Amino acid sequence: MSDRTSVRSRRRWVVALALLVLVALGAVLAPWLAPIDPNFQGDVVANRFLAPGTIGLDGAVHLLGTDRLGRDVWSRLLYGARVSLLVGTLATAVALTVGTLIGGVAALAGRPVRVLLLGVTDFTLAVPRVVLLLLLAAVWQPSAELVVLTLGLTGWMPIARLVYAESSAQLGRPYVESAVALGARPSRVFLRHLLPHATGPVLAAATLGLGNAITLEAGLSFLGLGVQPPQASWGSLIASGRETVVNAPWVGLAPGLALVLVVIACTIVADDLGHEHPHA
C-alpha cells in the first residue's frame, strides 16, 4: 500500500471514528441537546408536518421539522439514537461474550466437545438470521430487551469461529506448550496467551457486527417487532415517515440518513482494524 493510499485510508478512519463519537455524544447529551420532549405533541393540528427550520407556536425552532403528530423530529432523532446505539452495543456485547466463550472452549477442549461446539456454530450459521430474528420476535412480546437478546444470540457465530481459529493457531507455539507444561490452567492459558492474539480480528468483527445490529434493530422496529412506540428508535422513525415521503420527506429522511452514515462509519472502522490485523 502506497503512502498516499495509507494517508487517505487513515483520514477515512479518523472521519468515520469522529462521526461515531459525535453520534454517541449526541445520544448521551440528548436531554440537553433536544429542544422539546420527544413525545410532546401540543396542538397537533397546528404543529403537524412543520418544515425544517420552522418556529412553532410554542416559540421552539424545529430544526428538522415535525411529524404527523406534531412531535419534533430532531428531538426524536437524538432520543432514537440513544435506543438504537444502546441496543446495538448491548447486542454486540452479548455476541462478543458468547462467541469468545464458545470459541475458546472449542479450542482448548477435547475432540468430542470441540466437534459438538463447532457443529452447533456451523448449524446456527446456516440458519438465515433474519428469519430466526422474525421468528423469535413474533413468539414473544416485542421489547428492547428482546431485541438485544435475539440480536446477541444470533450474532455470536462469526466471533466464535475467529476466536477458535486464532486460538488453535497459537496452541502449538512453544510458549503455550511451556505454559501448559508448567501446569497453567486452561482458563489462564486462554486469557493470558491465546485471547490477546485474537483481540484484533475479534474487535474488527465486533465493530462490523455493531453496524449490522443497529441495522437489524432498525428493521425489526420498522416492522413493529422491535422497540415499541411511543419510544423512539431510528427504525420506528423511518417507519413513521414511510407514508409521508411526498408531503413531509424529512420525517423519514433524517433517521434514514443517520442510520446509513453510522453503518458506513462502522464498516470503515472495522475495515481499518482488519487491515491492521491481517489474520482478521
PDB file of C-alpha atoms in Angstrom:
ATOM      1  CA  MET A   1       0.000   0.000   0.000  1.00  0.00           C
ATOM      2  CA  SER A   2       1.464   3.383  -1.048  1.00  0.00           C
ATOM      3  CA  ASP A   3       1.958   6.240   1.410  1.00  0.00           C
ATOM      4  CA  ARG A   4      -0.750   8.292  -0.303  1.00  0.00           C
ATOM      5  CA  THR A   5      -3.237   5.433  -0.084  1.00  0.00           C
ATOM      6  CA  SER A   6      -2.280   4.862   3.548  1.00  0.00           C
ATOM      7  CA  VAL A   7      -2.828   8.538   4.410  1.00  0.00           C
ATOM      8  CA  ARG A   8      -6.185   8.553   2.605  1.00  0.00           C
ATOM      9  CA  SER A   9      -7.243   5.399   4.434  1.00  0.00           C
ATOM     10  CA  ARG A  10      -6.183   6.885   7.773  1.00  0.00           C
ATOM     11  CA  ARG A  11      -8.176  10.042   7.083  1.00  0.00           C
ATOM     12  CA  ARG A  12     -11.266   7.994   6.269  1.00  0.00           C
ATOM     13  CA  TRP A  13     -10.834   6.088   9.506  1.00  0.00           C
ATOM     14  CA  VAL A  14     -10.462   9.294  11.535  1.00  0.00           C
ATOM     15  CA  VAL A  15     -13.569  10.815   9.927  1.00  0.00           C
ATOM     16  CA  ALA A  16     -15.576   7.621  10.488  1.00  0.00           C
ATOM     17  CA  LEU A  17     -14.466   7.345  14.110  1.00  0.00           C
ATOM     18  CA  ALA A  18     -15.215  11.037  14.698  1.00  0.00           C
ATOM     19  CA  LEU A  19     -18.700  10.541  13.270  1.00  0.00           C
ATOM     20  CA  LEU A  20     -19.372   7.614  15.618  1.00  0.00           C
ATOM     21  CA  VAL A  21     -18.108   9.652  18.581  1.00  0.00           C
ATOM     22  CA  LEU A  22     -20.328  12.608  17.625  1.00  0.00           C
ATOM     23  CA  VAL A  23     -23.389  10.383  17.291  1.00  0.00           C
ATOM     24  CA  ALA A  24     -22.645   8.739  20.629  1.00  0.00           C
ATOM     25  CA  LEU A  25     -22.198  12.144  22.285  1.00  0.00           C
ATOM     26  CA  GLY A  26     -25.444  13.344  20.729  1.00  0.00           C
ATOM     27  CA  ALA A  27     -27.223  10.316  22.154  1.00  0.00           C
ATOM     28  CA  VAL A  28     -25.731  10.768  25.629  1.00  0.00           C
ATOM     29  CA  LEU A  29     -26.437  14.509  25.673  1.00  0.00           C
ATOM     30  CA  ALA A  30     -29.924  14.170  24.181  1.00  0.00           C
ATOM     31  CA  PRO A  31     -31.690  15.643  27.255  1.00  0.00           C
ATOM     32  CA  TRP A  32     -29.643  18.831  26.847  1.00  0.00           C
ATOM     33  CA  LEU A  33     -29.492  18.973  23.034  1.00  0.00           C
ATOM     34  CA  ALA A  34     -33.163  18.207  22.369  1.00  0.00           C
ATOM     35  CA  PRO A  35     -35.215  21.416  22.480  1.00  0.00           C
ATOM     36  CA  ILE A  36     -38.510  19.606  23.202  1.00  0.00           C
ATOM     37  CA  ASP A  37     -39.597  16.369  24.825  1.00  0.00           C
ATOM     38  CA  PRO A  38     -39.549  13.760  22.028  1.00  0.00           C
ATOM     39  CA  ASN A  39     -43.110  12.677  22.787  1.00  0.00           C
ATOM     40  CA  PHE A  40     -44.599  16.156  23.244  1.00  0.00           C
ATOM     41  CA  GLN A  41     -47.407  16.836  20.760  1.00  0.00           C
ATOM     42  CA  GLY A  42     -49.061  20.069  21.813  1.00  0.00           C
ATOM     43  CA  ASP A  43     -51.514  21.417  19.254  1.00  0.00           C
ATOM     44  CA  VAL A  44     -51.356  18.576  16.726  1.00  0.00           C
ATOM     45  CA  VAL A  45     -53.284  20.405  14.008  1.00  0.00           C
ATOM     46  CA  ALA A  46     -51.080  23.500  14.201  1.00  0.00           C
ATOM     47  CA  ASN A  47     -47.747  21.711  14.664  1.00  0.00           C
ATOM     48  CA  ARG A  48     -48.001  18.693  12.346  1.00  0.00           C
ATOM     49  CA  PHE A  49     -45.657  18.498   9.349  1.00  0.00           C
ATOM     50  CA  LEU A  50     -43.839  21.740  10.033  1.00  0.00           C
ATOM     51  CA  ALA A  51     -40.926  22.131   7.618  1.00  0.00           C
ATOM     52  CA  PRO A  52     -37.320  22.054   8.893  1.00  0.00           C
ATOM     53  CA  GLY A  53     -36.278  25.321  10.491  1.00  0.00           C
ATOM     54  CA  THR A  54     -39.854  26.400  11.262  1.00  0.00           C
ATOM     55  CA  ILE A  55     -40.648  28.161  14.529  1.00  0.00           C
ATOM     56  CA  GLY A  56     -43.705  26.566  16.150  1.00  0.00           C
ATOM     57  CA  LEU A  57     -46.498  28.255  18.070  1.00  0.00           C
ATOM     58  CA  ASP A  58     -44.629  27.469  21.291  1.00  0.00           C
ATOM     59  CA  GLY A  59     -41.643  29.505  20.076  1.00  0.00           C
ATOM     60  CA  ALA A  60     -39.350  26.475  19.651  1.00  0.00           C
ATOM     61  CA  VAL A  61     -37.281  26.101  16.493  1.00  0.00           C
ATOM     62  CA  HIS A  62     -37.927  22.737  14.869  1.00  0.00           C
ATOM     63  CA  LEU A  63     -34.527  22.119  13.289  1.00  0.00           C
ATOM     64  CA  LEU A  64     -35.666  19.044  11.328  1.00  0.00           C
ATOM     65  CA  GLY A  65     -39.389  19.831  11.286  1.00  0.00           C
ATOM     66  CA  THR A  66     -42.183  17.853  12.924  1.00  0.00           C
ATOM     67  CA  ASP A  67     -44.006  14.606  12.200  1.00  0.00           C
ATOM     68  CA  ARG A  68     -47.704  13.865  11.715  1.00  0.00           C
ATOM     69  CA  LEU A  69     -48.370  14.180  15.470  1.00  0.00           C
ATOM     70  CA  GLY A  70     -46.525  17.479  15.800  1.00  0.00           C
ATOM     71  CA  ARG A  71     -43.507  15.913  17.551  1.00  0.00           C
ATOM     72  CA  ASP A  72     -40.070  17.442  16.988  1.00  0.00           C
ATOM     73  CA  VAL A  73     -38.061  15.251  14.589  1.00  0.00           C
ATOM     74  CA  TRP A  74     -34.662  16.479  15.876  1.00  0.00           C
ATOM     75  CA  SER A  75     -35.569  15.552  19.457  1.00  0.00           C
ATOM     76  CA  ARG A  76     -36.847  12.152  18.404  1.00  0.00           C
ATOM     77  CA  LEU A  77     -33.733  11.600  16.294  1.00  0.00           C
ATOM     78  CA  LEU A  78     -31.472  12.223  19.297  1.00  0.00           C
ATOM     79  CA  TYR A  79     -33.503  10.036  21.646  1.00  0.00           C
ATOM     80  CA  GLY A  80     -33.816   7.419  18.904  1.00  0.00           C
ATOM     81  CA  ALA A  81     -30.015   7.368  18.660  1.00  0.00           C
ATOM     82  CA  ARG A  82     -29.883   6.524  22.375  1.00  0.00           C
ATOM     83  CA  VAL A  83     -32.105   3.495  21.856  1.00  0.00           C
ATOM     84  CA  SER A  84     -30.565   2.281  18.588  1.00  0.00           C
ATOM     85  CA  LEU A  85     -26.955   2.665  19.728  1.00  0.00           C
ATOM     86  CA  LEU A  86     -27.647   1.151  23.146  1.00  0.00           C
ATOM     87  CA  VAL A  87     -29.474  -1.832  21.682  1.00  0.00           C
ATOM     88  CA  GLY A  88     -26.749  -2.345  19.062  1.00  0.00           C
ATOM     89  CA  THR A  89     -23.943  -2.048  21.616  1.00  0.00           C
ATOM     90  CA  LEU A  90     -25.543  -4.397  24.145  1.00  0.00           C
ATOM     91  CA  ALA A  91     -26.385  -6.936  21.437  1.00  0.00           C
ATOM     92  CA  THR A  92     -22.777  -6.806  20.207  1.00  0.00           C
ATOM     93  CA  ALA A  93     -21.532  -7.268  23.783  1.00  0.00           C
ATOM     94  CA  VAL A  94     -23.731 -10.357  24.171  1.00  0.00           C
ATOM     95  CA  ALA A  95     -22.491 -11.787  20.870  1.00  0.00           C
ATOM     96  CA  LEU A  96     -18.880 -10.982  21.800  1.00  0.00           C
ATOM     97  CA  THR A  97     -19.170 -12.698  25.184  1.00  0.00           C
ATOM     98  CA  VAL A  98     -20.901 -15.825  23.898  1.00  0.00           C
ATOM     99  CA  GLY A  99     -18.681 -16.103  20.817  1.00  0.00           C
ATOM    100  CA  THR A 100     -15.446 -15.680  22.776  1.00  0.00           C
ATOM    101  CA  LEU A 101     -16.525 -18.254  25.358  1.00  0.00           C
ATOM    102  CA  ILE A 102     -17.586 -20.867  22.812  1.00  0.00           C
ATOM    103  CA  GLY A 103     -14.558 -20.296  20.573  1.00  0.00           C
ATOM    104  CA  GLY A 104     -12.148 -20.544  23.492  1.00  0.00           C
ATOM    105  CA  VAL A 105     -13.732 -23.710  24.890  1.00  0.00           C
ATOM    106  CA  ALA A 106     -13.736 -25.311  21.423  1.00  0.00           C
ATOM    107  CA  ALA A 107     -10.013 -24.579  21.016  1.00  0.00           C
ATOM    108  CA  LEU A 108      -8.989 -25.957  24.420  1.00  0.00           C
ATOM    109  CA  ALA A 109     -11.469 -28.812  24.915  1.00  0.00           C
ATOM    110  CA  GLY A 110     -11.124 -32.385  23.734  1.00  0.00           C
ATOM    111  CA  ARG A 111     -12.278 -33.599  20.338  1.00  0.00           C
ATOM    112  CA  PRO A 112     -15.891 -34.549  21.310  1.00  0.00           C
ATOM    113  CA  VAL A 113     -16.620 -31.139  22.839  1.00  0.00           C
ATOM    114  CA  ARG A 114     -14.834 -29.332  20.002  1.00  0.00           C
ATOM    115  CA  VAL A 115     -16.803 -31.177  17.327  1.00  0.00           C
ATOM    116  CA  LEU A 116     -20.070 -30.521  19.160  1.00  0.00           C
ATOM    117  CA  LEU A 117     -19.445 -26.784  19.618  1.00  0.00           C
ATOM    118  CA  LEU A 118     -18.206 -26.251  16.072  1.00  0.00           C
ATOM    119  CA  GLY A 119     -21.136 -28.269  14.750  1.00  0.00           C
ATOM    120  CA  VAL A 120     -23.601 -26.097  16.651  1.00  0.00           C
ATOM    121  CA  THR A 121     -21.803 -22.995  15.364  1.00  0.00           C
ATOM    122  CA  ASP A 122     -21.928 -24.153  11.743  1.00  0.00           C
ATOM    123  CA  PHE A 123     -25.565 -25.181  12.034  1.00  0.00           C
ATOM    124  CA  THR A 124     -26.535 -21.830  13.511  1.00  0.00           C
ATOM    125  CA  LEU A 125     -24.596 -20.045  10.768  1.00  0.00           C
ATOM    126  CA  ALA A 126     -26.594 -21.970   8.171  1.00  0.00           C
ATOM    127  CA  VAL A 127     -29.908 -20.707   9.560  1.00  0.00           C
ATOM    128  CA  PRO A 128     -30.926 -17.380   7.944  1.00  0.00           C
ATOM    129  CA  ARG A 129     -30.509 -14.796  10.686  1.00  0.00           C
ATOM    130  CA  VAL A 130     -33.362 -12.574   9.582  1.00  0.00           C
ATOM    131  CA  VAL A 131     -35.817 -15.474   9.580  1.00  0.00           C
ATOM    132  CA  LEU A 132     -34.689 -16.512  13.069  1.00  0.00           C
ATOM    133  CA  LEU A 133     -34.988 -12.923  14.305  1.00  0.00           C
ATOM    134  CA  LEU A 134     -38.508 -12.581  12.927  1.00  0.00           C
ATOM    135  CA  LEU A 135     -39.496 -15.911  14.490  1.00  0.00           C
ATOM    136  CA  LEU A 136     -38.159 -15.005  17.934  1.00  0.00           C
ATOM    137  CA  ALA A 137     -39.633 -11.509  17.793  1.00  0.00           C
ATOM    138  CA  ALA A 138     -43.026 -12.885  16.767  1.00  0.00           C
ATOM    139  CA  VAL A 139     -43.145 -15.510  19.536  1.00  0.00           C
ATOM    140  CA  TRP A 140     -42.502 -13.127  22.442  1.00  0.00           C
ATOM    141  CA  GLN A 141     -43.789  -9.677  23.263  1.00  0.00           C
ATOM    142  CA  PRO A 142     -41.669  -7.130  21.339  1.00  0.00           C
ATOM    143  CA  SER A 143     -39.382  -5.017  23.532  1.00  0.00           C
ATOM    144  CA  ALA A 144     -35.898  -3.507  23.559  1.00  0.00           C
ATOM    145  CA  GLU A 145     -34.663  -6.281  25.878  1.00  0.00           C
ATOM    146  CA  LEU A 146     -35.906  -8.966  23.496  1.00  0.00           C
ATOM    147  CA  VAL A 147     -34.178  -7.259  20.563  1.00  0.00           C
ATOM    148  CA  VAL A 148     -30.886  -7.185  22.479  1.00  0.00           C
ATOM    149  CA  LEU A 149     -31.085 -10.890  23.336  1.00  0.00           C
ATOM    150  CA  THR A 150     -32.191 -12.027  19.887  1.00  0.00           C
ATOM    151  CA  LEU A 151     -29.535  -9.974  18.102  1.00  0.00           C
ATOM    152  CA  GLY A 152     -26.832 -11.084  20.521  1.00  0.00           C
ATOM    153  CA  LEU A 153     -27.782 -14.765  20.483  1.00  0.00           C
ATOM    154  CA  THR A 154     -27.909 -14.841  16.673  1.00  0.00           C
ATOM    155  CA  GLY A 155     -24.678 -12.936  16.063  1.00  0.00           C
ATOM    156  CA  TRP A 156     -22.017 -14.799  18.064  1.00  0.00           C
ATOM    157  CA  MET A 157     -21.078 -17.406  15.450  1.00  0.00           C
ATOM    158  CA  PRO A 158     -18.506 -15.420  13.372  1.00  0.00           C
ATOM    159  CA  ILE A 159     -16.773 -14.321  16.561  1.00  0.00           C
ATOM    160  CA  ALA A 160     -16.648 -17.901  17.860  1.00  0.00           C
ATOM    161  CA  ARG A 161     -15.089 -19.032  14.591  1.00  0.00           C
ATOM    162  CA  LEU A 162     -12.494 -16.243  14.736  1.00  0.00           C
ATOM    163  CA  VAL A 163     -11.563 -16.963  18.353  1.00  0.00           C
ATOM    164  CA  TYR A 164     -11.302 -20.687  17.637  1.00  0.00           C
ATOM    165  CA  ALA A 165      -9.117 -20.180  14.544  1.00  0.00           C
ATOM    166  CA  GLU A 166      -6.760 -17.699  16.198  1.00  0.00           C
ATOM    167  CA  SER A 167      -6.501 -19.760  19.391  1.00  0.00           C
ATOM    168  CA  SER A 168      -5.869 -23.003  17.518  1.00  0.00           C
ATOM    169  CA  ALA A 169      -3.087 -21.332  15.545  1.00  0.00           C
ATOM    170  CA  GLN A 170      -1.300 -20.456  18.804  1.00  0.00           C
ATOM    171  CA  LEU A 171      -1.727 -23.765  20.621  1.00  0.00           C
ATOM    172  CA  GLY A 172       1.328 -25.343  19.003  1.00  0.00           C
ATOM    173  CA  ARG A 173       3.631 -22.419  19.800  1.00  0.00           C
ATOM    174  CA  PRO A 174       6.469 -23.130  22.266  1.00  0.00           C
ATOM    175  CA  TYR A 175       5.383 -20.502  24.793  1.00  0.00           C
ATOM    176  CA  VAL A 176       1.887 -22.001  25.001  1.00  0.00           C
ATOM    177  CA  GLU A 177       3.262 -25.534  25.344  1.00  0.00           C
ATOM    178  CA  SER A 178       5.598 -24.281  28.079  1.00  0.00           C
ATOM    179  CA  ALA A 179       2.706 -22.733  29.970  1.00  0.00           C
ATOM    180  CA  VAL A 180       0.750 -25.976  29.755  1.00  0.00           C
ATOM    181  CA  ALA A 181       3.799 -27.994  30.860  1.00  0.00           C
ATOM    182  CA  LEU A 182       4.184 -25.725  33.894  1.00  0.00           C
ATOM    183  CA  GLY A 183       0.644 -26.582  34.965  1.00  0.00           C
ATOM    184  CA  ALA A 184      -1.213 -23.459  33.882  1.00  0.00           C
ATOM    185  CA  ARG A 185      -4.960 -23.940  33.940  1.00  0.00           C
ATOM    186  CA  PRO A 186      -6.812 -23.847  30.598  1.00  0.00           C
ATOM    187  CA  SER A 187      -8.575 -20.609  31.560  1.00  0.00           C
ATOM    188  CA  ARG A 188      -5.237 -18.928  32.281  1.00  0.00           C
ATOM    189  CA  VAL A 189      -3.720 -20.225  29.046  1.00  0.00           C
ATOM    190  CA  PHE A 190      -6.640 -18.845  27.104  1.00  0.00           C
ATOM    191  CA  LEU A 191      -6.820 -15.438  28.807  1.00  0.00           C
ATOM    192  CA  ARG A 192      -3.073 -14.874  29.060  1.00  0.00           C
ATOM    193  CA  HIS A 193      -1.696 -16.403  25.873  1.00  0.00           C
ATOM    194  CA  LEU A 194      -4.444 -17.119  23.317  1.00  0.00           C
ATOM    195  CA  LEU A 195      -7.030 -14.359  23.615  1.00  0.00           C
ATOM    196  CA  PRO A 196      -4.585 -11.443  23.091  1.00  0.00           C
ATOM    197  CA  HIS A 197      -3.755 -12.798  19.627  1.00  0.00           C
ATOM    198  CA  ALA A 198      -7.446 -12.886  18.727  1.00  0.00           C
ATOM    199  CA  THR A 199      -8.229  -9.411  20.038  1.00  0.00           C
ATOM    200  CA  GLY A 200      -7.583  -7.571  16.755  1.00  0.00           C
ATOM    201  CA  PRO A 201      -9.727  -9.751  14.484  1.00  0.00           C
ATOM    202  CA  VAL A 202     -12.448 -10.003  17.127  1.00  0.00           C
ATOM    203  CA  LEU A 203     -12.595  -6.215  17.553  1.00  0.00           C
ATOM    204  CA  ALA A 204     -12.893  -5.804  13.789  1.00  0.00           C
ATOM    205  CA  ALA A 205     -15.716  -8.358  13.675  1.00  0.00           C
ATOM    206  CA  ALA A 206     -17.434  -6.751  16.674  1.00  0.00           C
ATOM    207  CA  THR A 207     -17.290  -3.285  15.092  1.00  0.00           C
ATOM    208  CA  LEU A 208     -18.784  -4.628  11.894  1.00  0.00           C
ATOM    209  CA  GLY A 209     -21.338  -6.523  13.967  1.00  0.00           C
ATOM    210  CA  LEU A 210     -22.316  -3.275  15.688  1.00  0.00           C
ATOM    211  CA  GLY A 211     -23.358  -1.793  12.354  1.00  0.00           C
ATOM    212  CA  ASN A 212     -25.267  -4.948  11.488  1.00  0.00           C
ATOM    213  CA  ALA A 213     -27.006  -4.978  14.874  1.00  0.00           C
ATOM    214  CA  ILE A 214     -28.108  -1.348  14.506  1.00  0.00           C
ATOM    215  CA  THR A 215     -29.431  -2.109  11.012  1.00  0.00           C
ATOM    216  CA  LEU A 216     -31.311  -5.210  12.169  1.00  0.00           C
ATOM    217  CA  GLU A 217     -32.765  -3.365  15.154  1.00  0.00           C
ATOM    218  CA  ALA A 218     -33.996  -0.676  12.797  1.00  0.00           C
ATOM    219  CA  GLY A 219     -35.508  -3.344  10.553  1.00  0.00           C
ATOM    220  CA  LEU A 220     -37.319  -5.028  13.431  1.00  0.00           C
ATOM    221  CA  SER A 221     -38.608  -1.700  14.746  1.00  0.00           C
ATOM    222  CA  PHE A 222     -39.673  -0.753  11.225  1.00  0.00           C
ATOM    223  CA  LEU A 223     -41.775  -3.929  11.095  1.00  0.00           C
ATOM    224  CA  GLY A 224     -43.216  -3.250  14.548  1.00  0.00           C
ATOM    225  CA  LEU A 225     -41.355  -6.179  16.140  1.00  0.00           C
ATOM    226  CA  GLY A 226     -38.687  -4.173  17.945  1.00  0.00           C
ATOM    227  CA  VAL A 227     -38.788  -1.094  20.149  1.00  0.00           C
ATOM    228  CA  GLN A 228     -42.417  -0.149  20.666  1.00  0.00           C
ATOM    229  CA  PRO A 229     -43.898   3.351  20.320  1.00  0.00           C
ATOM    230  CA  PRO A 230     -44.022   5.954  21.662  1.00  0.00           C
ATOM    231  CA  GLN A 231     -40.367   5.195  22.480  1.00  0.00           C
ATOM    232  CA  ALA A 232     -38.287   6.452  19.582  1.00  0.00           C
ATOM    233  CA  SER A 233     -35.730   4.421  17.668  1.00  0.00           C
ATOM    234  CA  TRP A 234     -34.358   5.022  14.196  1.00  0.00           C
ATOM    235  CA  GLY A 235     -36.321   2.102  12.787  1.00  0.00           C
ATOM    236  CA  SER A 236     -39.634   3.306  14.200  1.00  0.00           C
ATOM    237  CA  LEU A 237     -38.884   6.844  12.993  1.00  0.00           C
ATOM    238  CA  ILE A 238     -38.262   5.577   9.468  1.00  0.00           C
ATOM    239  CA  ALA A 239     -41.483   3.562   9.667  1.00  0.00           C
ATOM    240  CA  SER A 240     -43.447   6.634  10.745  1.00  0.00           C
ATOM    241  CA  GLY A 241     -42.109   8.554   7.753  1.00  0.00           C
ATOM    242  CA  ARG A 242     -42.815   5.983   5.055  1.00  0.00           C
ATOM    243  CA  GLU A 243     -46.347   7.299   4.493  1.00  0.00           C
ATOM    244  CA  THR A 244     -45.238  10.922   4.285  1.00  0.00           C
ATOM    245  CA  VAL A 245     -42.454  10.622   1.728  1.00  0.00           C
ATOM    246  CA  VAL A 246     -44.197  13.016  -0.664  1.00  0.00           C
ATOM    247  CA  ASN A 247     -45.571  15.719   1.610  1.00  0.00           C
ATOM    248  CA  ALA A 248     -43.078  15.522   4.510  1.00  0.00           C
ATOM    249  CA  PRO A 249     -39.928  13.665   3.381  1.00  0.00           C
ATOM    250  CA  TRP A 250     -37.853  14.961   6.307  1.00  0.00           C
ATOM    251  CA  VAL A 251     -39.687  12.710   8.777  1.00  0.00           C
ATOM    252  CA  GLY A 252     -38.120   9.523   7.421  1.00  0.00           C
ATOM    253  CA  LEU A 253     -35.108  11.052   5.668  1.00  0.00           C
ATOM    254  CA  ALA A 254     -33.355  12.275   8.840  1.00  0.00           C
ATOM    255  CA  PRO A 255     -33.243   8.914  10.689  1.00  0.00           C
ATOM    256  CA  GLY A 256     -32.591   7.040   7.440  1.00  0.00           C
ATOM    257  CA  LEU A 257     -29.560   9.195   6.657  1.00  0.00           C
ATOM    258  CA  ALA A 258     -28.296   8.887  10.244  1.00  0.00           C
ATOM    259  CA  LEU A 259     -28.608   5.093  10.055  1.00  0.00           C
ATOM    260  CA  VAL A 260     -26.719   4.912   6.744  1.00  0.00           C
ATOM    261  CA  LEU A 261     -23.887   7.151   7.975  1.00  0.00           C
ATOM    262  CA  VAL A 262     -23.410   5.195  11.210  1.00  0.00           C
ATOM    263  CA  VAL A 263     -23.368   1.825   9.429  1.00  0.00           C
ATOM    264  CA  ILE A 264     -20.854   3.110   6.846  1.00  0.00           C
ATOM    265  CA  ALA A 265     -18.683   4.512   9.647  1.00  0.00           C
ATOM    266  CA  CYS A 266     -18.740   1.149  11.462  1.00  0.00           C
ATOM    267  CA  THR A 267     -17.730  -0.591   8.239  1.00  0.00           C
ATOM    268  CA  ILE A 268     -14.799   1.779   7.650  1.00  0.00           C
ATOM    269  CA  VAL A 269     -13.524   1.406  11.216  1.00  0.00           C
ATOM    270  CA  ALA A 270     -13.832  -2.385  11.038  1.00  0.00           C
ATOM    271  CA  ASP A 271     -12.066  -2.452   7.664  1.00  0.00           C
ATOM    272  CA  ASP A 272      -9.156  -0.462   9.083  1.00  0.00           C
ATOM    273  CA  LEU A 273      -8.890  -2.810  12.057  1.00  0.00           C
ATOM    274  CA  GLY A 274      -8.886  -5.745   9.651  1.00  0.00           C
ATOM    275  CA  HIS A 275      -6.006  -4.259   7.649  1.00  0.00           C
ATOM    276  CA  GLU A 276      -4.004  -3.657  10.802  1.00  0.00           C
ATOM    277  CA  HIS A 277      -4.532  -7.321  11.759  1.00  0.00           C
ATOM    278  CA  PRO A 278      -4.220  -9.420   8.573  1.00  0.00           C
ATOM    279  CA  HIS A 279      -5.494 -12.548  10.287  1.00  0.00           C
ATOM    280  CA  ALA A 280      -8.949 -10.936  10.529  1.00  0.00           C
TER     281      ALA A 280
END
